[in-house]
Amino acid sequence: QWLERGIEVEADFIQLNEWTQADRSFEHEWDHTKLPPIYFHCNRCTLFDRNLGEVTLDVAKSNKGMDIRRMEAKSDDGHFNASGTWWIENGESATHISGRVDSNDIGRLLDQYGIKSGIKDSEEELTFDLSWPDSPMDFAFETVDGEAKWSLTDGYLSELSDQGSRI
């Protein structure tokens, strides 16, 4: 049965240009018992004109929920790697994710995602260890707890305003 065997996707290229959101007028509760294990690997993935590079997602069932064994995205400008757990116990649900993001040029990487940071020629390293109530799909900044450490190497800011302050 597919719910136990899971879903496996192995793709050379996937390009998703648009997404139509489902009707959100109802409250949805994710049920891990109705979700299959998932293995997804794409050599070249593009989402909304954003090059994600090589993407891997590996999620397996566990006794108390789901194990997020691997979430990874590798591109020319950066590498995201994380793992975690979604556990359900006594009707309560929580998610824990830890990992890191490394980039050889964080300004260029952020640019690919439409974020104009003004950071130029700087490498970046971010490590994180985050938790929130509910499922991984119910992520909300308001409920996140944890720690993140971010460091940049020498580089420069190309857009710096001196409005009201001096450096």
mmCIF file with all atom_site columns, C-alpha atoms in Angstrom:
data_model
loop_
_atom_site.group_PDB
_atom_site.id
_atom_site.type_symbol
_atom_site.label_atom_id
_atom_site.label_alt_id
_atom_site.label_comp_id
_atom_site.label_asym_id
_atom_site.label_entity_id
_atom_site.label_seq_id
_atom_site.pdbx_PDB_ins_code
_atom_site.Cartn_x
_atom_site.Cartn_y
_atom_site.Cartn_z
_atom_site.occupancy
_atom_site.B_iso_or_equiv
_atom_site.pdbx_formal_charge
_atom_site.auth_seq_id
_atom_site.auth_comp_id
_atom_site.auth_asym_id
_atom_site.auth_atom_id
_atom_site.pdbx_PDB_model_num
ATOM 1   C CA . GLN A 1 1   ? 0.000   0.000  0.000   1.00 0.00 ? 1   GLN A CA 1
ATOM 2   C CA . TRP A 1 2   ? 1.320   3.468  -0.941  1.00 0.00 ? 2   TRP A CA 1
ATOM 3   C CA . LEU A 1 3   ? 0.717   4.912  2.546   1.00 0.00 ? 3   LEU A CA 1
ATOM 4   C CA . GLU A 1 4   ? 3.306   2.509  3.976   1.00 0.00 ? 4   GLU A CA 1
ATOM 5   C CA . ARG A 1 5   ? 5.636   2.228  0.946   1.00 0.00 ? 5   ARG A CA 1
ATOM 6   C CA . GLY A 1 6   ? 5.635   5.949  0.365   1.00 0.00 ? 6   GLY A CA 1
ATOM 7   C CA . ILE A 1 7   ? 6.147   8.233  -2.574  1.00 0.00 ? 7   ILE A CA 1
ATOM 8   C CA . GLU A 1 8   ? 9.440   8.458  -4.410  1.00 0.00 ? 8   GLU A CA 1
ATOM 9   C CA . VAL A 1 9   ? 10.181  11.156 -6.980  1.00 0.00 ? 9   VAL A CA 1
ATOM 10  C CA . GLU A 1 10  ? 13.457  11.238 -8.912  1.00 0.00 ? 10  GLU A CA 1
ATOM 11  C CA . ALA A 1 11  ? 13.550  14.092 -11.433 1.00 0.00 ? 11  ALA A CA 1
ATOM 12  C CA . ASP A 1 12  ? 16.196  15.641 -13.643 1.00 0.00 ? 12  ASP A CA 1
ATOM 13  C CA . PHE A 1 13  ? 14.334  18.953 -13.903 1.00 0.00 ? 13  PHE A CA 1
ATOM 14  C CA . ILE A 1 14  ? 11.207  20.506 -12.373 1.00 0.00 ? 14  ILE A CA 1
ATOM 15  C CA . GLN A 1 15  ? 9.987   24.018 -13.067 1.00 0.00 ? 15  GLN A CA 1
ATOM 16  C CA . LEU A 1 16  ? 6.970   25.310 -11.151 1.00 0.00 ? 16  LEU A CA 1
ATOM 17  C CA . ASN A 1 17  ? 5.974   28.791 -12.318 1.00 0.00 ? 17  ASN A CA 1
ATOM 18  C CA . GLU A 1 18  ? 2.809   29.350 -10.318 1.00 0.00 ? 18  GLU A CA 1
ATOM 19  C CA . TRP A 1 19  ? 0.841   27.932 -7.416  1.00 0.00 ? 19  TRP A CA 1
ATOM 20  C CA . THR A 1 20  ? -2.866  28.215 -6.828  1.00 0.00 ? 20  THR A CA 1
ATOM 21  C CA . GLN A 1 21  ? -3.615  28.274 -3.128  1.00 0.00 ? 21  GLN A CA 1
ATOM 22  C CA . ALA A 1 22  ? -6.413  26.093 -1.830  1.00 0.00 ? 22  ALA A CA 1
ATOM 23  C CA . ASP A 1 23  ? -9.378  27.634 -0.049  1.00 0.00 ? 23  ASP A CA 1
ATOM 24  C CA . ARG A 1 24  ? -8.093  28.578 3.425   1.00 0.00 ? 24  ARG A CA 1
ATOM 25  C CA . SER A 1 25  ? -11.515 29.386 4.882   1.00 0.00 ? 25  SER A CA 1
ATOM 26  C CA . PHE A 1 26  ? -11.433 26.190 6.943   1.00 0.00 ? 26  PHE A CA 1
ATOM 27  C CA . GLU A 1 27  ? -9.128  25.034 9.720   1.00 0.00 ? 27  GLU A CA 1
ATOM 28  C CA . HIS A 1 28  ? -6.938  22.095 8.697   1.00 0.00 ? 28  HIS A CA 1
ATOM 29  C CA . GLU A 1 29  ? -5.198  19.721 11.078  1.00 0.00 ? 29  GLU A CA 1
ATOM 30  C CA . TRP A 1 30  ? -2.433  17.580 9.654   1.00 0.00 ? 30  TRP A CA 1
ATOM 31  C CA . ASP A 1 31  ? -2.642  13.894 10.530  1.00 0.00 ? 31  ASP A CA 1
ATOM 32  C CA . HIS A 1 32  ? 0.714   12.112 10.289  1.00 0.00 ? 32  HIS A CA 1
ATOM 33  C CA . THR A 1 33  ? -1.025  8.720  10.083  1.00 0.00 ? 33  THR A CA 1
ATOM 34  C CA . LYS A 1 34  ? -2.506  9.773  6.723   1.00 0.00 ? 34  LYS A CA 1
ATOM 35  C CA . LEU A 1 35  ? 0.810   10.919 5.250   1.00 0.00 ? 35  LEU A CA 1
ATOM 36  C CA . PRO A 1 36  ? 3.190   8.573  3.436   1.00 0.00 ? 36  PRO A CA 1
ATOM 37  C CA . PRO A 1 37  ? 6.979   8.528  3.686   1.00 0.00 ? 37  PRO A CA 1
ATOM 38  C CA . ILE A 1 38  ? 8.389   10.815 0.990   1.00 0.00 ? 38  ILE A CA 1
ATOM 39  C CA . TYR A 1 39  ? 11.639  10.750 -0.922  1.00 0.00 ? 39  TYR A CA 1
ATOM 40  C CA . PHE A 1 40  ? 11.975  13.608 -3.405  1.00 0.00 ? 40  PHE A CA 1
ATOM 41  C CA . HIS A 1 41  ? 15.100  14.393 -5.392  1.00 0.00 ? 41  HIS A CA 1
ATOM 42  C CA . CYS A 1 42  ? 15.416  16.887 -8.220  1.00 0.00 ? 42  CYS A CA 1
ATOM 43  C CA . ASN A 1 43  ? 18.704  17.688 -9.969  1.00 0.00 ? 43  ASN A CA 1
ATOM 44  C CA . ARG A 1 44  ? 17.564  21.143 -11.140 1.00 0.00 ? 44  ARG A CA 1
ATOM 45  C CA . CYS A 1 45  ? 14.539  22.722 -9.486  1.00 0.00 ? 45  CYS A CA 1
ATOM 46  C CA . THR A 1 46  ? 13.036  26.101 -10.243 1.00 0.00 ? 46  THR A CA 1
ATOM 47  C CA . LEU A 1 47  ? 10.203  27.514 -8.152  1.00 0.00 ? 47  LEU A CA 1
ATOM 48  C CA . PHE A 1 48  ? 8.573   30.819 -9.194  1.00 0.00 ? 48  PHE A CA 1
ATOM 49  C CA . ASP A 1 49  ? 11.643  31.773 -11.286 1.00 0.00 ? 49  ASP A CA 1
ATOM 50  C CA . ARG A 1 50  ? 13.958  31.043 -8.324  1.00 0.00 ? 50  ARG A CA 1
ATOM 51  C CA . ASN A 1 51  ? 16.712  28.532 -8.970  1.00 0.00 ? 51  ASN A CA 1
ATOM 52  C CA . LEU A 1 52  ? 16.766  26.179 -5.985  1.00 0.00 ? 52  LEU A CA 1
ATOM 53  C CA . GLY A 1 53  ? 19.435  23.986 -7.556  1.00 0.00 ? 53  GLY A CA 1
ATOM 54  C CA . GLU A 1 54  ? 19.557  20.336 -6.503  1.00 0.00 ? 54  GLU A CA 1
ATOM 55  C CA . VAL A 1 55  ? 16.821  19.589 -3.960  1.00 0.00 ? 55  VAL A CA 1
ATOM 56  C CA . THR A 1 56  ? 16.360  16.534 -1.711  1.00 0.00 ? 56  THR A CA 1
ATOM 57  C CA . LEU A 1 57  ? 13.614  15.813 0.814   1.00 0.00 ? 57  LEU A CA 1
ATOM 58  C CA . ASP A 1 58  ? 13.559  12.537 2.757   1.00 0.00 ? 58  ASP A CA 1
ATOM 59  C CA . VAL A 1 59  ? 10.770  12.062 5.310   1.00 0.00 ? 59  VAL A CA 1
ATOM 60  C CA . ALA A 1 60  ? 10.036  8.746  7.059   1.00 0.00 ? 60  ALA A CA 1
ATOM 61  C CA . LYS A 1 61  ? 7.376   7.569  9.488   1.00 0.00 ? 61  LYS A CA 1
ATOM 62  C CA . SER A 1 62  ? 8.391   7.037  13.107  1.00 0.00 ? 62  SER A CA 1
ATOM 63  C CA . ASN A 1 63  ? 6.642   5.640  16.178  1.00 0.00 ? 63  ASN A CA 1
ATOM 64  C CA . LYS A 1 64  ? 5.614   9.111  17.352  1.00 0.00 ? 64  LYS A CA 1
ATOM 65  C CA . GLY A 1 65  ? 5.268   11.054 14.098  1.00 0.00 ? 65  GLY A CA 1
ATOM 66  C CA . MET A 1 66  ? 7.605   11.718 11.184  1.00 0.00 ? 66  MET A CA 1
ATOM 67  C CA . ASP A 1 67  ? 11.384  11.944 10.920  1.00 0.00 ? 67  ASP A CA 1
ATOM 68  C CA . ILE A 1 68  ? 12.637  14.616 8.572   1.00 0.00 ? 68  ILE A CA 1
ATOM 69  C CA . ARG A 1 69  ? 15.838  12.794 7.740   1.00 0.00 ? 69  ARG A CA 1
ATOM 70  C CA . ARG A 1 70  ? 17.062  15.251 5.140   1.00 0.00 ? 70  ARG A CA 1
ATOM 71  C CA . MET A 1 71  ? 16.048  18.586 3.638   1.00 0.00 ? 71  MET A CA 1
ATOM 72  C CA . GLU A 1 72  ? 18.723  19.881 1.313   1.00 0.00 ? 72  GLU A CA 1
ATOM 73  C CA . ALA A 1 73  ? 19.113  22.429 -1.465  1.00 0.00 ? 73  ALA A CA 1
ATOM 74  C CA . LYS A 1 74  ? 22.426  22.971 -3.261  1.00 0.00 ? 74  LYS A CA 1
ATOM 75  C CA . SER A 1 75  ? 23.089  25.684 -5.820  1.00 0.00 ? 75  SER A CA 1
ATOM 76  C CA . ASP A 1 76  ? 26.163  27.480 -7.158  1.00 0.00 ? 76  ASP A CA 1
ATOM 77  C CA . ASP A 1 77  ? 25.773  30.179 -4.502  1.00 0.00 ? 77  ASP A CA 1
ATOM 78  C CA . GLY A 1 78  ? 24.688  28.246 -1.432  1.00 0.00 ? 78  GLY A CA 1
ATOM 79  C CA . HIS A 1 79  ? 23.898  25.068 0.444   1.00 0.00 ? 79  HIS A CA 1
ATOM 80  C CA . PHE A 1 80  ? 20.965  24.480 2.818   1.00 0.00 ? 80  PHE A CA 1
ATOM 81  C CA . ASN A 1 81  ? 20.979  21.276 4.880   1.00 0.00 ? 81  ASN A CA 1
ATOM 82  C CA . ALA A 1 82  ? 18.600  20.377 7.725   1.00 0.00 ? 82  ALA A CA 1
ATOM 83  C CA . SER A 1 83  ? 16.924  17.520 9.530   1.00 0.00 ? 83  SER A CA 1
ATOM 84  C CA . GLY A 1 84  ? 14.354  17.215 12.254  1.00 0.00 ? 84  GLY A CA 1
ATOM 85  C CA . THR A 1 85  ? 11.329  15.590 13.785  1.00 0.00 ? 85  THR A CA 1
ATOM 86  C CA . TRP A 1 86  ? 7.600   16.099 13.837  1.00 0.00 ? 86  TRP A CA 1
ATOM 87  C CA . TRP A 1 87  ? 6.261   14.316 16.879  1.00 0.00 ? 87  TRP A CA 1
ATOM 88  C CA . ILE A 1 88  ? 2.737   13.808 18.079  1.00 0.00 ? 88  ILE A CA 1
ATOM 89  C CA . GLU A 1 89  ? 1.980   12.699 21.623  1.00 0.00 ? 89  GLU A CA 1
ATOM 90  C CA . ASN A 1 90  ? -1.216  12.858 23.698  1.00 0.00 ? 90  ASN A CA 1
ATOM 91  C CA . GLY A 1 91  ? -2.907  14.985 21.051  1.00 0.00 ? 91  GLY A CA 1
ATOM 92  C CA . GLU A 1 92  ? -0.095  17.566 21.077  1.00 0.00 ? 92  GLU A CA 1
ATOM 93  C CA . SER A 1 93  ? 2.108   18.181 18.061  1.00 0.00 ? 93  SER A CA 1
ATOM 94  C CA . ALA A 1 94  ? 5.509   19.877 17.732  1.00 0.00 ? 94  ALA A CA 1
ATOM 95  C CA . THR A 1 95  ? 8.258   20.250 15.143  1.00 0.00 ? 95  THR A CA 1
ATOM 96  C CA . HIS A 1 96  ? 12.005  20.508 15.649  1.00 0.00 ? 96  HIS A CA 1
ATOM 97  C CA . ILE A 1 97  ? 14.401  21.394 12.802  1.00 0.00 ? 97  ILE A CA 1
ATOM 98  C CA . SER A 1 98  ? 18.149  21.975 12.958  1.00 0.00 ? 98  SER A CA 1
ATOM 99  C CA . GLY A 1 99  ? 20.648  22.640 10.223  1.00 0.00 ? 99  GLY A CA 1
ATOM 100 C CA . ARG A 1 100 ? 22.809  25.128 8.434   1.00 0.00 ? 100 ARG A CA 1
ATOM 101 C CA . VAL A 1 101 ? 22.998  27.412 5.435   1.00 0.00 ? 101 VAL A CA 1
ATOM 102 C CA . ASP A 1 102 ? 26.352  28.190 3.832   1.00 0.00 ? 102 ASP A CA 1
ATOM 103 C CA . SER A 1 103 ? 26.950  30.556 0.944   1.00 0.00 ? 103 SER A CA 1
ATOM 104 C CA . ASN A 1 104 ? 30.025  31.649 -0.964  1.00 0.00 ? 104 ASN A CA 1
ATOM 105 C CA . ASP A 1 105 ? 28.195  34.929 -1.827  1.00 0.00 ? 105 ASP A CA 1
ATOM 106 C CA . ILE A 1 106 ? 25.172  35.622 0.377   1.00 0.00 ? 106 ILE A CA 1
ATOM 107 C CA . GLY A 1 107 ? 24.251  38.816 -1.466  1.00 0.00 ? 107 GLY A CA 1
ATOM 108 C CA . ARG A 1 108 ? 23.990  36.993 -4.787  1.00 0.00 ? 108 ARG A CA 1
ATOM 109 C CA . LEU A 1 109 ? 22.071  34.102 -3.158  1.00 0.00 ? 109 LEU A CA 1
ATOM 110 C CA . LEU A 1 110 ? 19.539  36.476 -1.581  1.00 0.00 ? 110 LEU A CA 1
ATOM 111 C CA . ASP A 1 111 ? 19.260  38.319 -4.900  1.00 0.00 ? 111 ASP A CA 1
ATOM 112 C CA . GLN A 1 112 ? 18.123  35.050 -6.540  1.00 0.00 ? 112 GLN A CA 1
ATOM 113 C CA . TYR A 1 113 ? 15.204  35.019 -4.093  1.00 0.00 ? 113 TYR A CA 1
ATOM 114 C CA . GLY A 1 114 ? 14.255  38.632 -4.776  1.00 0.00 ? 114 GLY A CA 1
ATOM 115 C CA . ILE A 1 115 ? 15.818  40.011 -1.581  1.00 0.00 ? 115 ILE A CA 1
ATOM 116 C CA . LYS A 1 116 ? 17.938  43.105 -2.150  1.00 0.00 ? 116 LYS A CA 1
ATOM 117 C CA . SER A 1 117 ? 20.352  42.995 0.798   1.00 0.00 ? 117 SER A CA 1
ATOM 118 C CA . GLY A 1 118 ? 23.111  45.287 -0.408  1.00 0.00 ? 118 GLY A CA 1
ATOM 119 C CA . ILE A 1 119 ? 25.650  42.706 0.839   1.00 0.00 ? 119 ILE A CA 1
ATOM 120 C CA . LYS A 1 120 ? 28.460  42.126 -1.672  1.00 0.00 ? 120 LYS A CA 1
ATOM 121 C CA . ASP A 1 121 ? 31.316  39.603 -1.857  1.00 0.00 ? 121 ASP A CA 1
ATOM 122 C CA . SER A 1 122 ? 30.635  38.089 1.564   1.00 0.00 ? 122 SER A CA 1
ATOM 123 C CA . GLU A 1 123 ? 30.513  34.430 2.507   1.00 0.00 ? 123 GLU A CA 1
ATOM 124 C CA . GLU A 1 124 ? 27.901  33.419 5.041   1.00 0.00 ? 124 GLU A CA 1
ATOM 125 C CA . GLU A 1 125 ? 27.299  30.669 7.580   1.00 0.00 ? 125 GLU A CA 1
ATOM 126 C CA . LEU A 1 126 ? 24.026  30.235 9.456   1.00 0.00 ? 126 LEU A CA 1
ATOM 127 C CA . THR A 1 127 ? 23.319  27.460 11.942  1.00 0.00 ? 127 THR A CA 1
ATOM 128 C CA . PHE A 1 128 ? 19.892  27.033 13.487  1.00 0.00 ? 128 PHE A CA 1
ATOM 129 C CA . ASP A 1 129 ? 18.043  24.870 15.980  1.00 0.00 ? 129 ASP A CA 1
ATOM 130 C CA . LEU A 1 130 ? 14.323  25.720 15.937  1.00 0.00 ? 130 LEU A CA 1
ATOM 131 C CA . SER A 1 131 ? 11.086  24.336 17.361  1.00 0.00 ? 131 SER A CA 1
ATOM 132 C CA . TRP A 1 132 ? 7.428   25.292 17.068  1.00 0.00 ? 132 TRP A CA 1
ATOM 133 C CA . PRO A 1 133 ? 4.084   23.798 18.068  1.00 0.00 ? 133 PRO A CA 1
ATOM 134 C CA . ASP A 1 134 ? 2.133   21.927 15.401  1.00 0.00 ? 134 ASP A CA 1
ATOM 135 C CA . SER A 1 135 ? 3.273   20.358 12.151  1.00 0.00 ? 135 SER A CA 1
ATOM 136 C CA . PRO A 1 136 ? 6.151   21.414 9.881   1.00 0.00 ? 136 PRO A CA 1
ATOM 137 C CA . MET A 1 137 ? 3.505   22.776 7.503   1.00 0.00 ? 137 MET A CA 1
ATOM 138 C CA . ASP A 1 138 ? 2.115   25.050 10.252  1.00 0.00 ? 138 ASP A CA 1
ATOM 139 C CA . PHE A 1 139 ? 5.281   27.133 10.615  1.00 0.00 ? 139 PHE A CA 1
ATOM 140 C CA . ALA A 1 140 ? 4.690   30.662 11.940  1.00 0.00 ? 140 ALA A CA 1
ATOM 141 C CA . PHE A 1 141 ? 7.370   33.124 13.117  1.00 0.00 ? 141 PHE A CA 1
ATOM 142 C CA . GLU A 1 142 ? 5.208   34.054 16.100  1.00 0.00 ? 142 GLU A CA 1
ATOM 143 C CA . THR A 1 143 ? 5.495   30.544 17.576  1.00 0.00 ? 143 THR A CA 1
ATOM 144 C CA . VAL A 1 144 ? 9.136   29.687 16.776  1.00 0.00 ? 144 VAL A CA 1
ATOM 145 C CA . ASP A 1 145 ? 11.521  29.072 19.646  1.00 0.00 ? 145 ASP A CA 1
ATOM 146 C CA . GLY A 1 146 ? 15.206  28.289 19.350  1.00 0.00 ? 146 GLY A CA 1
ATOM 147 C CA . GLU A 1 147 ? 18.553  29.618 18.369  1.00 0.00 ? 147 GLU A CA 1
ATOM 148 C CA . ALA A 1 148 ? 20.259  30.833 15.208  1.00 0.00 ? 148 ALA A CA 1
ATOM 149 C CA . LYS A 1 149 ? 23.874  31.913 14.750  1.00 0.00 ? 149 LYS A CA 1
ATOM 150 C CA . TRP A 1 150 ? 24.844  33.905 11.680  1.00 0.00 ? 150 TRP A CA 1
ATOM 151 C CA . SER A 1 151 ? 28.275  35.011 10.535  1.00 0.00 ? 151 SER A CA 1
ATOM 152 C CA . LEU A 1 152 ? 29.556  36.862 7.481   1.00 0.00 ? 152 LEU A CA 1
ATOM 153 C CA . THR A 1 153 ? 33.083  37.168 6.145   1.00 0.00 ? 153 THR A CA 1
ATOM 154 C CA . ASP A 1 154 ? 34.621  40.397 4.909   1.00 0.00 ? 154 ASP A CA 1
ATOM 155 C CA . GLY A 1 155 ? 32.648  41.997 2.149   1.00 0.00 ? 155 GLY A CA 1
ATOM 156 C CA . TYR A 1 156 ? 30.918  45.330 1.761   1.00 0.00 ? 156 TYR A CA 1
ATOM 157 C CA . LEU A 1 157 ? 27.515  46.987 1.764   1.00 0.00 ? 157 LEU A CA 1
ATOM 158 C CA . SER A 1 158 ? 26.694  48.566 -1.579  1.00 0.00 ? 158 SER A CA 1
ATOM 159 C CA . GLU A 1 159 ? 23.621  50.404 -0.363  1.00 0.00 ? 159 GLU A CA 1
ATOM 160 C CA . LEU A 1 160 ? 24.044  52.119 2.980   1.00 0.00 ? 160 LEU A CA 1
ATOM 161 C CA . SER A 1 161 ? 21.922  55.099 3.968   1.00 0.00 ? 161 SER A CA 1
ATOM 162 C CA . ASP A 1 162 ? 23.244  57.664 6.420   1.00 0.00 ? 162 ASP A CA 1
ATOM 163 C CA . GLN A 1 163 ? 19.747  58.953 7.196   1.00 0.00 ? 163 GLN A CA 1
ATOM 164 C CA . GLY A 1 164 ? 19.961  59.995 10.829  1.00 0.00 ? 164 GLY A CA 1
ATOM 165 C CA . SER A 1 165 ? 23.058  58.002 11.714  1.00 0.00 ? 165 SER A CA 1
ATOM 166 C CA . ARG A 1 166 ? 26.762  57.792 11.009  1.00 0.00 ? 166 ARG A CA 1
ATOM 167 C CA . ILE A 1 167 ? 29.111  54.832 11.049  1.00 0.00 ? 167 ILE A CA 1
#
